[in-house]
Amino acid sequence: MKVTFLGTGTSQGIPIIGSKHPVCLSSNSKDKRLRVSILVEWEGNTYVVDCGPDFRYQMLRAGVEKINGILFTHEHTDHVMGLDDIRPFYFRQGDVSLYGHKRVLKSLKKRFDYVFKTKNRYPGAPSVILNRIKNKPFEIGGLEVLPINGRHAELQVFGFKFNDFAYLTDMKTVKDKEVEKIKNVRVLVINALRIEPHRSHFNLEEALEFIKRVNPEKAYLTHISHLLGFHDEVEKTLPENVFLAYDELQLTI
């Protein structure tokens, strides 16, 4: 299985428009972060987790020619607003499968109503197949995926476990019974927004504590804001098995 980090930034990305913050002015490519998303590939299957506003460029940058589907963690703008850019995939390969909580699918129907019209459809609109996710395993591409339930402040969000790889983002609280699903996983990805506490995201301290609970072989931090600091400086402070993810980083698992 190959995992590509398409984006590792928070909702505004890095650099932030108009910001003079030193991290936003950094010339280090690892400090430039698109909105958070990953590409997961195995045995000819290609799936994306979340498709935010940078989706089109992320697909071009990664050279993606086809996708089997998109898994959504939740419905916030930085995770769904690239949906219209599935059109080239639809034109070449047909309907695109979407996977999400029933609340997320309802939100997509509202925000992208033209995609779901059955009468007087715009001829350039993509067509999708909706797949409702509950908090139980489901299969894609011959692989069992295990949802991990968590809270983003008061909002329910899903993380996903693909074999020995677990991807969680926008988490603030995760119950012990959900942590048990990913205990001792080989690779864990978890959000770490900044140094200071935040109402709906793990900060760095909370992310490191969560990593201790899970006890993975390796962990990567994502959904990073400029307030976490410079990539190279922060990484020097991390435990030996914890790393900052960065855009275009690829893992083989």
PDB file of C-alpha atoms in Angstrom:
ATOM      1  CA  MET A   1       0.000   0.000   0.000  1.00  0.00           C
ATOM      2  CA  LYS A   2       1.248   3.476  -0.884  1.00  0.00           C
ATOM      3  CA  VAL A   3       0.050   6.618   0.906  1.00  0.00           C
ATOM      4  CA  THR A   4       0.691  10.089  -0.503  1.00  0.00           C
ATOM      5  CA  PHE A   5       0.049  13.195   1.581  1.00  0.00           C
ATOM      6  CA  LEU A   6      -1.744  15.462  -0.883  1.00  0.00           C
ATOM      7  CA  GLY A   7      -2.068  18.222   1.703  1.00  0.00           C
ATOM      8  CA  THR A   8      -1.067  18.614   5.343  1.00  0.00           C
ATOM      9  CA  GLY A   9      -2.320  22.103   6.167  1.00  0.00           C
ATOM     10  CA  THR A  10      -5.225  23.478   8.118  1.00  0.00           C
ATOM     11  CA  SER A  11      -8.322  25.163   6.674  1.00  0.00           C
ATOM     12  CA  GLN A  12      -6.488  28.262   5.423  1.00  0.00           C
ATOM     13  CA  GLY A  13      -3.432  26.400   4.168  1.00  0.00           C
ATOM     14  CA  ILE A  14       0.117  27.699   4.507  1.00  0.00           C
ATOM     15  CA  PRO A  15       0.952  30.379   3.541  1.00  0.00           C
ATOM     16  CA  ILE A  16      -2.205  32.190   4.582  1.00  0.00           C
ATOM     17  CA  ILE A  17      -3.349  34.852   2.141  1.00  0.00           C
ATOM     18  CA  GLY A  18      -1.827  38.201   3.096  1.00  0.00           C
ATOM     19  CA  SER A  19      -0.019  36.891   6.182  1.00  0.00           C
ATOM     20  CA  LYS A  20       3.404  38.190   7.194  1.00  0.00           C
ATOM     21  CA  HIS A  21       3.907  35.465   9.797  1.00  0.00           C
ATOM     22  CA  PRO A  22       7.464  34.049   9.498  1.00  0.00           C
ATOM     23  CA  VAL A  23       6.231  30.517   8.738  1.00  0.00           C
ATOM     24  CA  CYS A  24       4.025  31.878   5.940  1.00  0.00           C
ATOM     25  CA  LEU A  25       7.081  33.610   4.486  1.00  0.00           C
ATOM     26  CA  SER A  26       9.293  30.509   4.734  1.00  0.00           C
ATOM     27  CA  SER A  27      11.120  29.379   1.596  1.00  0.00           C
ATOM     28  CA  ASN A  28      11.199  25.768   2.831  1.00  0.00           C
ATOM     29  CA  SER A  29       8.854  23.674   0.677  1.00  0.00           C
ATOM     30  CA  LYS A  30       7.907  21.638   3.759  1.00  0.00           C
ATOM     31  CA  ASP A  31       6.355  24.780   5.278  1.00  0.00           C
ATOM     32  CA  LYS A  32       3.996  25.166   2.308  1.00  0.00           C
ATOM     33  CA  ARG A  33       0.871  23.151   3.007  1.00  0.00           C
ATOM     34  CA  LEU A  34      -2.290  22.621   0.963  1.00  0.00           C
ATOM     35  CA  ARG A  35      -5.563  21.621   2.630  1.00  0.00           C
ATOM     36  CA  VAL A  36      -5.447  18.211   4.271  1.00  0.00           C
ATOM     37  CA  SER A  37      -5.992  15.065   2.185  1.00  0.00           C
ATOM     38  CA  ILE A  38      -4.318  11.745   1.385  1.00  0.00           C
ATOM     39  CA  LEU A  39      -4.159   9.388  -1.577  1.00  0.00           C
ATOM     40  CA  VAL A  40      -4.211   5.657  -0.775  1.00  0.00           C
ATOM     41  CA  GLU A  41      -3.218   3.131  -3.451  1.00  0.00           C
ATOM     42  CA  TRP A  42      -3.101  -0.673  -3.462  1.00  0.00           C
ATOM     43  CA  GLU A  43      -3.400  -3.386  -6.106  1.00  0.00           C
ATOM     44  CA  GLY A  44      -4.612  -1.010  -8.807  1.00  0.00           C
ATOM     45  CA  ASN A  45      -7.063   0.780  -6.506  1.00  0.00           C
ATOM     46  CA  THR A  46      -6.875   4.519  -5.945  1.00  0.00           C
ATOM     47  CA  TYR A  47      -8.873   6.231  -3.191  1.00  0.00           C
ATOM     48  CA  VAL A  48      -8.732   9.736  -1.761  1.00  0.00           C
ATOM     49  CA  VAL A  49      -9.630  10.741   1.784  1.00  0.00           C
ATOM     50  CA  ASP A  50     -11.310  14.174   1.619  1.00  0.00           C
ATOM     51  CA  CYS A  51     -11.254  16.572  -1.339  1.00  0.00           C
ATOM     52  CA  GLY A  52     -10.834  20.166  -0.247  1.00  0.00           C
ATOM     53  CA  PRO A  53     -10.434  23.384  -2.252  1.00  0.00           C
ATOM     54  CA  ASP A  54      -6.971  22.328  -3.478  1.00  0.00           C
ATOM     55  CA  PHE A  55      -8.184  19.013  -4.922  1.00  0.00           C
ATOM     56  CA  ARG A  56      -7.655  19.899  -8.593  1.00  0.00           C
ATOM     57  CA  TYR A  57      -4.056  20.964  -8.105  1.00  0.00           C
ATOM     58  CA  GLN A  58      -3.367  18.028  -5.777  1.00  0.00           C
ATOM     59  CA  MET A  59      -4.527  15.587  -8.459  1.00  0.00           C
ATOM     60  CA  LEU A  60      -2.387  17.286 -11.099  1.00  0.00           C
ATOM     61  CA  ARG A  61       0.654  17.468  -8.832  1.00  0.00           C
ATOM     62  CA  ALA A  62       0.390  13.773  -7.906  1.00  0.00           C
ATOM     63  CA  GLY A  63      -0.262  12.695 -11.498  1.00  0.00           C
ATOM     64  CA  VAL A  64      -3.514  10.934 -10.606  1.00  0.00           C
ATOM     65  CA  GLU A  65      -5.333   9.644 -13.699  1.00  0.00           C
ATOM     66  CA  LYS A  66      -8.213   7.751 -12.075  1.00  0.00           C
ATOM     67  CA  ILE A  67      -9.865   7.374  -8.689  1.00  0.00           C
ATOM     68  CA  ASN A  68     -12.098   4.604  -7.440  1.00  0.00           C
ATOM     69  CA  GLY A  69     -13.703   6.790  -4.814  1.00  0.00           C
ATOM     70  CA  ILE A  70     -13.504   9.445  -2.105  1.00  0.00           C
ATOM     71  CA  LEU A  71     -13.889   8.834   1.629  1.00  0.00           C
ATOM     72  CA  PHE A  72     -15.036  11.816   3.686  1.00  0.00           C
ATOM     73  CA  THR A  73     -14.055  12.365   7.297  1.00  0.00           C
ATOM     74  CA  HIS A  74     -16.669  15.132   7.721  1.00  0.00           C
ATOM     75  CA  GLU A  75     -18.364  17.936   5.816  1.00  0.00           C
ATOM     76  CA  HIS A  76     -16.321  21.045   6.622  1.00  0.00           C
ATOM     77  CA  THR A  77     -15.361  23.215   3.664  1.00  0.00           C
ATOM     78  CA  ASP A  78     -11.656  22.385   3.707  1.00  0.00           C
ATOM     79  CA  HIS A  79     -12.577  18.695   3.314  1.00  0.00           C
ATOM     80  CA  VAL A  80     -15.302  18.762   0.623  1.00  0.00           C
ATOM     81  CA  MET A  81     -15.160  21.851  -1.578  1.00  0.00           C
ATOM     82  CA  GLY A  82     -13.137  20.215  -4.354  1.00  0.00           C
ATOM     83  CA  LEU A  83     -15.971  17.866  -5.234  1.00  0.00           C
ATOM     84  CA  ASP A  84     -16.756  19.610  -8.533  1.00  0.00           C
ATOM     85  CA  ASP A  85     -13.252  18.758  -9.734  1.00  0.00           C
ATOM     86  CA  ILE A  86     -14.111  15.066  -9.941  1.00  0.00           C
ATOM     87  CA  ARG A  87     -15.612  15.923 -13.346  1.00  0.00           C
ATOM     88  CA  PRO A  88     -12.563  14.864 -15.415  1.00  0.00           C
ATOM     89  CA  PHE A  89     -12.585  11.503 -13.639  1.00  0.00           C
ATOM     90  CA  TYR A  90     -16.313  11.129 -14.283  1.00  0.00           C
ATOM     91  CA  PHE A  91     -15.940  12.013 -17.968  1.00  0.00           C
ATOM     92  CA  ARG A  92     -13.281   9.301 -18.419  1.00  0.00           C
ATOM     93  CA  GLN A  93     -14.445   6.542 -16.106  1.00  0.00           C
ATOM     94  CA  GLY A  94     -18.105   7.124 -15.170  1.00  0.00           C
ATOM     95  CA  ASP A  95     -19.759   7.528 -11.780  1.00  0.00           C
ATOM     96  CA  VAL A  96     -17.462   8.270  -8.832  1.00  0.00           C
ATOM     97  CA  SER A  97     -18.170   6.535  -5.514  1.00  0.00           C
ATOM     98  CA  LEU A  98     -18.426   8.703  -2.402  1.00  0.00           C
ATOM     99  CA  TYR A  99     -18.324   7.346   1.149  1.00  0.00           C
ATOM    100  CA  GLY A 100     -19.474   9.260   4.215  1.00  0.00           C
ATOM    101  CA  HIS A 101     -21.663   9.486   7.286  1.00  0.00           C
ATOM    102  CA  LYS A 102     -25.343  10.077   6.420  1.00  0.00           C
ATOM    103  CA  ARG A 103     -25.015  13.650   7.710  1.00  0.00           C
ATOM    104  CA  VAL A 104     -22.073  14.285   5.386  1.00  0.00           C
ATOM    105  CA  LEU A 105     -23.915  12.889   2.368  1.00  0.00           C
ATOM    106  CA  LYS A 106     -26.904  15.103   3.196  1.00  0.00           C
ATOM    107  CA  SER A 107     -24.604  18.128   3.331  1.00  0.00           C
ATOM    108  CA  LEU A 108     -23.080  17.255  -0.044  1.00  0.00           C
ATOM    109  CA  LYS A 109     -26.567  17.016  -1.585  1.00  0.00           C
ATOM    110  CA  LYS A 110     -27.321  20.515  -0.316  1.00  0.00           C
ATOM    111  CA  ARG A 111     -24.031  22.174  -1.254  1.00  0.00           C
ATOM    112  CA  PHE A 112     -23.666  20.443  -4.628  1.00  0.00           C
ATOM    113  CA  ASP A 113     -27.337  20.112  -5.505  1.00  0.00           C
ATOM    114  CA  TYR A 114     -26.662  20.174  -9.273  1.00  0.00           C
ATOM    115  CA  VAL A 115     -24.703  16.907  -8.950  1.00  0.00           C
ATOM    116  CA  PHE A 116     -27.743  15.128  -7.549  1.00  0.00           C
ATOM    117  CA  LYS A 117     -30.471  16.486  -9.814  1.00  0.00           C
ATOM    118  CA  THR A 118     -32.481  13.867 -11.672  1.00  0.00           C
ATOM    119  CA  LYS A 119     -34.315  16.299 -13.963  1.00  0.00           C
ATOM    120  CA  ASN A 120     -32.897  19.026 -16.182  1.00  0.00           C
ATOM    121  CA  ARG A 121     -29.361  18.055 -15.224  1.00  0.00           C
ATOM    122  CA  TYR A 122     -26.566  20.261 -16.470  1.00  0.00           C
ATOM    123  CA  PRO A 123     -24.758  18.060 -19.036  1.00  0.00           C
ATOM    124  CA  GLY A 124     -21.341  18.817 -17.540  1.00  0.00           C
ATOM    125  CA  ALA A 125     -22.288  17.800 -14.002  1.00  0.00           C
ATOM    126  CA  PRO A 126     -20.553  14.729 -12.587  1.00  0.00           C
ATOM    127  CA  SER A 127     -22.480  11.702 -11.418  1.00  0.00           C
ATOM    128  CA  VAL A 128     -21.751   9.936  -8.143  1.00  0.00           C
ATOM    129  CA  ILE A 129     -22.655   6.807  -6.195  1.00  0.00           C
ATOM    130  CA  LEU A 130     -23.363   7.487  -2.525  1.00  0.00           C
ATOM    131  CA  ASN A 131     -22.253   4.977   0.084  1.00  0.00           C
ATOM    132  CA  ARG A 132     -23.356   5.592   3.666  1.00  0.00           C
ATOM    133  CA  ILE A 133     -20.758   4.781   6.313  1.00  0.00           C
ATOM    134  CA  LYS A 134     -21.698   3.649   9.788  1.00  0.00           C
ATOM    135  CA  ASN A 135     -19.303   2.909  12.622  1.00  0.00           C
ATOM    136  CA  LYS A 136     -18.563  -0.584  11.364  1.00  0.00           C
ATOM    137  CA  PRO A 137     -16.203  -2.098   8.773  1.00  0.00           C
ATOM    138  CA  PHE A 138     -16.896  -1.701   5.057  1.00  0.00           C
ATOM    139  CA  GLU A 139     -15.106  -2.946   1.966  1.00  0.00           C
ATOM    140  CA  ILE A 140     -13.529  -1.031  -0.903  1.00  0.00           C
ATOM    141  CA  GLY A 141     -11.315  -2.542  -3.586  1.00  0.00           C
ATOM    142  CA  GLY A 142     -11.216  -5.865  -1.793  1.00  0.00           C
ATOM    143  CA  LEU A 143      -9.889  -4.200   1.371  1.00  0.00           C
ATOM    144  CA  GLU A 144     -11.718  -3.917   4.686  1.00  0.00           C
ATOM    145  CA  VAL A 145     -11.720  -0.365   6.041  1.00  0.00           C
ATOM    146  CA  LEU A 146     -12.445   0.248   9.708  1.00  0.00           C
ATOM    147  CA  PRO A 147     -14.005   3.614  10.682  1.00  0.00           C
ATOM    148  CA  ILE A 148     -12.670   5.299  13.820  1.00  0.00           C
ATOM    149  CA  ASN A 149     -15.284   7.503  15.482  1.00  0.00           C
ATOM    150  CA  GLY A 150     -14.252  10.771  17.103  1.00  0.00           C
ATOM    151  CA  ARG A 151     -15.332  14.307  17.902  1.00  0.00           C
ATOM    152  CA  HIS A 152     -14.257  17.581  16.314  1.00  0.00           C
ATOM    153  CA  ALA A 153     -15.555  19.741  19.169  1.00  0.00           C
ATOM    154  CA  GLU A 154     -19.247  18.692  19.076  1.00  0.00           C
ATOM    155  CA  LEU A 155     -19.154  17.383  15.491  1.00  0.00           C
ATOM    156  CA  GLN A 156     -18.825  13.654  14.802  1.00  0.00           C
ATOM    157  CA  VAL A 157     -15.947  12.771  12.467  1.00  0.00           C
ATOM    158  CA  PHE A 158     -14.571   9.515  11.086  1.00  0.00           C
ATOM    159  CA  GLY A 159     -10.994   8.421  10.817  1.00  0.00           C
ATOM    160  CA  PHE A 160     -10.115   5.326   8.798  1.00  0.00           C
ATOM    161  CA  LYS A 161      -7.909   2.281   9.312  1.00  0.00           C
ATOM    162  CA  PHE A 162      -6.593   0.605   6.151  1.00  0.00           C
ATOM    163  CA  ASN A 163      -4.848  -2.611   7.176  1.00  0.00           C
ATOM    164  CA  ASP A 164      -1.959  -1.436   9.381  1.00  0.00           C
ATOM    165  CA  PHE A 165      -2.341   2.263   8.558  1.00  0.00           C
ATOM    166  CA  ALA A 166      -4.671   4.594  10.467  1.00  0.00           C
ATOM    167  CA  TYR A 167      -5.578   8.115   9.342  1.00  0.00           C
ATOM    168  CA  LEU A 168      -7.338  10.492  11.730  1.00  0.00           C
ATOM    169  CA  THR A 169      -7.748  14.220  11.268  1.00  0.00           C
ATOM    170  CA  ASP A 170      -9.728  17.044  12.894  1.00  0.00           C
ATOM    171  CA  MET A 171      -9.940  15.087  16.146  1.00  0.00           C
ATOM    172  CA  LYS A 172     -10.367  16.580  19.595  1.00  0.00           C
ATOM    173  CA  THR A 173     -11.708  13.605  21.560  1.00  0.00           C
ATOM    174  CA  VAL A 174     -11.570   9.875  20.867  1.00  0.00           C
ATOM    175  CA  LYS A 175     -13.076   7.356  23.264  1.00  0.00           C
ATOM    176  CA  ASP A 176     -11.063   4.428  24.568  1.00  0.00           C
ATOM    177  CA  LYS A 177     -13.155   1.865  22.682  1.00  0.00           C
ATOM    178  CA  GLU A 178     -12.253   3.610  19.418  1.00  0.00           C
ATOM    179  CA  VAL A 179      -8.575   3.818  20.358  1.00  0.00           C
ATOM    180  CA  GLU A 180      -8.614   0.051  20.872  1.00  0.00           C
ATOM    181  CA  LYS A 181      -9.348  -0.371  17.151  1.00  0.00           C
ATOM    182  CA  ILE A 182      -5.975   1.125  16.245  1.00  0.00           C
ATOM    183  CA  LYS A 183      -3.813   0.077  19.201  1.00  0.00           C
ATOM    184  CA  ASN A 184      -0.261  -0.812  18.132  1.00  0.00           C
ATOM    185  CA  VAL A 185      -0.959   0.012  14.480  1.00  0.00           C
ATOM    186  CA  ARG A 186       2.144   0.211  12.323  1.00  0.00           C
ATOM    187  CA  VAL A 187       1.598   3.793  11.086  1.00  0.00           C
ATOM    188  CA  LEU A 188      -0.700   6.421  12.619  1.00  0.00           C
ATOM    189  CA  VAL A 189      -1.505   9.836  11.168  1.00  0.00           C
ATOM    190  CA  ILE A 190      -3.107  12.339  13.549  1.00  0.00           C
ATOM    191  CA  ASN A 191      -3.840  16.071  13.521  1.00  0.00           C
ATOM    192  CA  ALA A 192      -1.702  18.540  15.484  1.00  0.00           C
ATOM    193  CA  LEU A 193      -2.886  22.066  14.781  1.00  0.00           C
ATOM    194  CA  ARG A 194      -0.605  24.270  16.861  1.00  0.00           C
ATOM    195  CA  ILE A 195       1.176  24.667  20.208  1.00  0.00           C
ATOM    196  CA  GLU A 196      -1.647  26.416  22.064  1.00  0.00           C
ATOM    197  CA  PRO A 197      -4.849  24.502  22.895  1.00  0.00           C
ATOM    198  CA  HIS A 198      -7.749  24.691  20.440  1.00  0.00           C
ATOM    199  CA  ARG A 199     -11.435  24.000  21.018  1.00  0.00           C
ATOM    200  CA  SER A 200     -11.860  21.485  18.197  1.00  0.00           C
ATOM    201  CA  HIS A 201      -8.392  20.140  17.308  1.00  0.00           C
ATOM    202  CA  PHE A 202      -5.559  18.385  19.084  1.00  0.00           C
ATOM    203  CA  ASN A 203      -2.703  20.722  19.777  1.00  0.00           C
ATOM    204  CA  LEU A 204       0.826  19.276  19.734  1.00  0.00           C
ATOM    205  CA  GLU A 205       0.774  18.138  23.358  1.00  0.00           C
ATOM    206  CA  GLU A 206      -2.592  16.403  22.933  1.00  0.00           C
ATOM    207  CA  ALA A 207      -1.490  14.737  19.700  1.00  0.00           C
ATOM    208  CA  LEU A 208       1.619  13.336  21.390  1.00  0.00           C
ATOM    209  CA  GLU A 209      -0.481  12.035  24.280  1.00  0.00           C
ATOM    210  CA  PHE A 210      -2.837  10.392  21.798  1.00  0.00           C
ATOM    211  CA  ILE A 211       0.105   8.752  20.057  1.00  0.00           C
ATOM    212  CA  LYS A 212       1.165   7.272  23.401  1.00  0.00           C
ATOM    213  CA  ARG A 213      -2.351   5.833  23.815  1.00  0.00           C
ATOM    214  CA  VAL A 214      -2.215   4.187  20.406  1.00  0.00           C
ATOM    215  CA  ASN A 215       1.443   3.115  20.568  1.00  0.00           C
ATOM    216  CA  PRO A 216       2.159   2.909  16.825  1.00  0.00           C
ATOM    217  CA  GLU A 217       5.543   2.011  15.347  1.00  0.00           C
ATOM    218  CA  LYS A 218       5.563   5.416  13.645  1.00  0.00           C
ATOM    219  CA  ALA A 219       3.311   8.450  13.776  1.00  0.00           C
ATOM    220  CA  TYR A 220       2.936  11.428  11.449  1.00  0.00           C
ATOM    221  CA  LEU A 221       1.331  14.753  12.322  1.00  0.00           C
ATOM    222  CA  THR A 222      -0.946  16.540   9.862  1.00  0.00           C
ATOM    223  CA  HIS A 223      -3.581  19.325   9.645  1.00  0.00           C
ATOM    224  CA  ILE A 224      -0.859  21.738  10.692  1.00  0.00           C
ATOM    225  CA  SER A 225      -1.180  25.512  10.964  1.00  0.00           C
ATOM    226  CA  HIS A 226       1.538  28.147  10.767  1.00  0.00           C
ATOM    227  CA  LEU A 227       1.235  28.479  14.548  1.00  0.00           C
ATOM    228  CA  LEU A 228       2.880  25.102  15.096  1.00  0.00           C
ATOM    229  CA  GLY A 229       6.134  26.604  13.860  1.00  0.00           C
ATOM    230  CA  PHE A 230       8.763  25.884  11.218  1.00  0.00           C
ATOM    231  CA  HIS A 231       8.768  22.283  10.009  1.00  0.00           C
ATOM    232  CA  ASP A 232      12.473  21.640  10.573  1.00  0.00           C
ATOM    233  CA  GLU A 233      12.520  23.217  14.029  1.00  0.00           C
ATOM    234  CA  VAL A 234       9.413  21.411  15.286  1.00  0.00           C
ATOM    235  CA  GLU A 235      10.568  18.032  14.021  1.00  0.00           C
ATOM    236  CA  LYS A 236      13.752  18.271  16.097  1.00  0.00           C
ATOM    237  CA  THR A 237      11.632  18.407  19.260  1.00  0.00           C
ATOM    238  CA  LEU A 238       9.533  15.285  18.534  1.00  0.00           C
ATOM    239  CA  PRO A 239       9.967  11.751  19.889  1.00  0.00           C
ATOM    240  CA  GLU A 240      12.106   9.510  17.693  1.00  0.00           C
ATOM    241  CA  ASN A 241       9.122   7.696  16.178  1.00  0.00           C
ATOM    242  CA  VAL A 242       7.037  10.851  15.504  1.00  0.00           C
ATOM    243  CA  PHE A 243       7.402  13.006  12.409  1.00  0.00           C
ATOM    244  CA  LEU A 244       5.760  16.000  10.785  1.00  0.00           C
ATOM    245  CA  ALA A 245       4.051  15.025   7.556  1.00  0.00           C
ATOM    246  CA  TYR A 246       4.519  17.358   4.611  1.00  0.00           C
ATOM    247  CA  ASP A 247       2.922  17.744   1.201  1.00  0.00           C
ATOM    248  CA  GLU A 248       3.960  15.049  -1.326  1.00  0.00           C
ATOM    249  CA  LEU A 249       5.469  12.802   1.356  1.00  0.00           C
ATOM    250  CA  GLN A 250       4.947   9.168   0.353  1.00  0.00           C
ATOM    251  CA  LEU A 251       4.825   6.150   2.644  1.00  0.00           C
ATOM    252  CA  THR A 252       4.938   2.474   1.685  1.00  0.00           C
ATOM    253  CA  ILE A 253       3.138   0.341   4.237  1.00  0.00           C
TER     254      ILE A 253
END
